[in-house]
Tab-separated table of C-alpha atoms in Angstrom:
chain	number	residue	atom	x	y	z
F	18	MET	CA	64.332	7.949	75.247
F	19	ASN	CA	65.079	4.279	74.688
F	20	PRO	CA	67.751	3.193	77.199
F	21	THR	CA	69.998	0.293	76.311
F	22	ARG	CA	70.433	-2.671	78.623
F	23	ARG	CA	73.966	-1.534	79.428
F	24	THR	CA	72.781	1.952	80.426
F	25	VAL	CA	70.061	0.548	82.668
F	26	LEU	CA	72.502	-1.838	84.365
F	27	LYS	CA	75.137	0.849	84.924
F	28	THR	CA	72.627	3.352	86.300
F	29	SER	CA	70.874	0.926	88.604
F	30	SER	CA	74.184	-0.501	89.864
F	31	ALA	CA	75.577	2.940	90.628
F	32	LEU	CA	72.416	4.092	92.393
F	33	GLY	CA	72.225	0.826	94.348
F	34	LEU	CA	75.811	1.244	95.524
F	35	LEU	CA	75.208	4.831	96.632
F	36	VAL	CA	72.081	3.782	98.559
F	37	ALA	CA	73.884	0.796	100.132
F	38	CYS	CA	76.732	3.042	101.307
F	39	GLY	CA	74.267	5.477	102.829
F	40	LEU	CA	75.473	8.363	100.644
F	41	VAL	CA	72.092	8.711	98.985
F	42	THR	CA	68.624	7.899	100.305
F	43	SER	CA	66.366	5.739	98.181
F	44	GLN	CA	64.095	8.738	97.573
F	45	GLN	CA	67.039	10.794	96.288
F	46	ALA	CA	68.143	7.931	94.023
F	47	LEU	CA	64.682	7.682	92.490
F	48	ALA	CA	64.494	11.449	92.040
F	49	ALA	CA	67.862	11.503	90.239
F	50	THR	CA	66.808	9.097	87.496
F	51	GLY	CA	65.400	10.443	84.269
F	52	ARG	CA	66.991	13.910	84.451
F	53	GLU	CA	66.768	15.055	80.838
F	54	GLY	CA	69.483	17.667	81.386
F	55	PHE	CA	72.143	14.957	81.506
F	56	SER	CA	71.214	13.678	78.051
F	57	ALA	CA	71.168	17.149	76.446
F	58	LYS	CA	73.687	17.585	73.630
F	59	THR	CA	74.109	21.368	73.759
F	60	LEU	CA	74.673	23.846	76.556
F	61	ALA	CA	71.468	25.706	75.639
F	62	ASP	CA	69.393	22.504	75.848
F	63	ALA	CA	70.979	21.513	79.159
F	64	LEU	CA	70.326	24.972	80.640
F	65	ALA	CA	66.725	24.813	79.447
F	66	ALA	CA	66.316	21.442	81.169
F	67	VAL	CA	67.450	22.834	84.538
F	68	GLY	CA	65.293	25.942	84.383
F	69	GLY	CA	66.375	28.402	81.693
F	70	THR	CA	68.991	31.055	81.121
F	71	PRO	CA	70.775	32.166	84.324
F	72	ALA	CA	71.849	35.677	85.237
F	73	ASP	CA	75.570	36.334	85.771
F	74	SER	CA	76.665	36.605	89.400
F	75	LYS	CA	79.883	37.589	91.149
F	76	ASP	CA	78.676	35.698	94.244
F	77	ILE	CA	79.641	32.364	92.639
F	78	VAL	CA	83.296	31.358	92.779
F	79	ILE	CA	84.633	28.629	90.482
F	80	THR	CA	87.909	26.984	91.430
F	81	SER	CA	89.569	25.099	88.570
F	82	PRO	CA	93.068	25.073	87.101
F	83	ASP	CA	93.835	27.571	84.355
F	84	ILE	CA	95.651	24.750	82.533
F	85	ALA	CA	94.742	21.095	83.146
F	86	GLU	CA	97.403	18.586	82.150
F	87	ASN	CA	94.931	15.700	81.902
F	88	GLY	CA	91.376	16.321	80.724
F	89	ALA	CA	90.214	13.000	82.194
F	90	VAL	CA	90.406	14.301	85.792
F	91	VAL	CA	90.033	18.060	86.120
F	92	PRO	CA	89.344	19.215	89.689
F	93	VAL	CA	86.530	21.772	89.835
F	94	GLY	CA	84.999	23.444	92.856
F	95	VAL	CA	82.142	25.893	93.227
F	96	ALA	CA	81.214	28.048	96.194
F	97	SER	CA	78.026	30.098	96.268
F	98	ASN	CA	77.483	33.102	98.487
F	99	ILE	CA	73.930	33.514	97.196
F	100	PRO	CA	71.378	33.168	100.014
F	101	GLY	CA	68.975	30.249	99.624
F	102	THR	CA	71.196	28.202	97.297
F	103	SER	CA	69.377	24.887	96.801
F	104	GLU	CA	71.163	23.312	93.800
F	105	ILE	CA	74.529	23.673	92.063
F	106	TYR	CA	75.130	22.445	88.517
F	107	PHE	CA	78.455	21.954	86.682
F	108	PHE	CA	78.427	22.368	82.901
F	109	VAL	CA	81.379	21.712	80.575
F	110	GLU	CA	80.480	23.741	77.503
F	111	LYS	CA	82.218	21.731	74.754
F	112	ASN	CA	81.612	18.216	76.121
F	113	PRO	CA	79.251	15.920	74.173
F	114	ASN	CA	76.865	16.127	77.176
F	115	PRO	CA	77.503	19.521	78.801
F	116	LEU	CA	75.723	18.865	82.135
F	117	ALA	CA	78.428	17.104	84.142
F	118	ALA	CA	77.155	17.184	87.732
F	119	MET	CA	74.268	18.296	89.912
F	120	PHE	CA	74.303	18.772	93.675
F	121	ARG	CA	71.374	19.422	96.021
F	122	ILE	CA	72.296	21.726	98.897
F	123	PRO	CA	70.305	21.213	102.117
F	124	GLU	CA	68.991	24.362	103.755
F	125	GLY	CA	71.395	25.873	106.274
F	126	THR	CA	74.558	24.239	104.893
F	127	ASN	CA	77.635	25.783	103.293
F	128	ALA	CA	76.973	25.908	99.532
F	129	ALA	CA	80.353	24.648	98.344
F	130	VAL	CA	80.984	21.492	96.298
F	131	GLN	CA	83.910	19.862	94.497
F	132	SER	CA	84.249	17.189	91.851
F	133	ARG	CA	86.560	15.912	89.135
F	134	LEU	CA	85.244	16.361	85.614
F	135	LYS	CA	86.175	15.037	82.182
F	136	MET	CA	86.974	17.632	79.549
F	137	GLY	CA	87.647	16.619	75.970
F	138	GLN	CA	89.229	19.955	75.046
F	139	SER	CA	89.856	23.469	76.304
F	140	THR	CA	86.477	24.880	77.263
F	141	ASN	CA	84.435	26.978	79.633
F	142	VAL	CA	83.233	25.527	82.912
F	143	VAL	CA	79.861	27.040	83.786
F	144	ALA	CA	78.529	26.843	87.334
F	145	VAL	CA	74.808	27.437	87.738
F	146	VAL	CA	73.196	28.010	91.111
F	147	LYS	CA	69.460	27.579	91.656
F	148	THR	CA	67.912	29.274	94.666
F	149	ALA	CA	64.985	28.030	96.732
F	150	ASP	CA	62.667	30.390	94.839
F	151	GLY	CA	63.778	28.950	91.456
F	152	LYS	CA	66.033	31.794	90.276
F	153	LEU	CA	69.188	30.849	88.352
F	154	TYR	CA	72.603	32.502	88.562
F	155	SER	CA	75.872	31.558	86.858
F	156	ALA	CA	79.606	32.095	86.656
F	157	THR	CA	82.026	30.947	83.951
F	158	LYS	CA	85.720	30.089	83.951
F	159	GLU	CA	87.860	28.922	81.051
F	160	THR	CA	90.072	25.884	81.560
F	161	LYS	CA	92.676	24.907	78.970
F	162	VAL	CA	93.288	21.178	78.540
F	163	THR	CA	96.591	19.834	77.200
F	164	LEU	CA	95.547	16.139	77.021
F	165	GLY	CA	91.905	15.396	76.186
F	166	GLY	CA	89.802	13.277	78.510
F	167	CYS	CA	86.815	12.373	76.328
F	168	GLY	CA	88.535	9.944	73.996
F	169	GLY	CA	91.412	12.313	73.125
């Protein structure tokens, strides 16, 4: 990977701001850099980067609109009822970079997260949950987009 100057500046500025605001510790910021899953171009490659192919689970609930009017800001939430949930990943299947977000869940907390994602077209949102013992589980929900958010 050969990062451009612009990429380095954007990444370091964003991480510096998160650390300065106290939202992320410096150790977490350093751990977040270099995640190859975020640069993956296919869903299969992104899943491989986070640990492999997950098993389907009904204990993961995805909350997203059936039809999103603006693909630039689609609200998505995930709640996991799987014991020992340690990480939650959001994938947008048809985006140029499918891995859209990653959240670390501290032990003993409610495993529910929300974000706003960009979607260039109607696609599946895949939520993947990683447990403390490294097992992966997933759920999928289709969201139709009427106005694209990735340059559309």
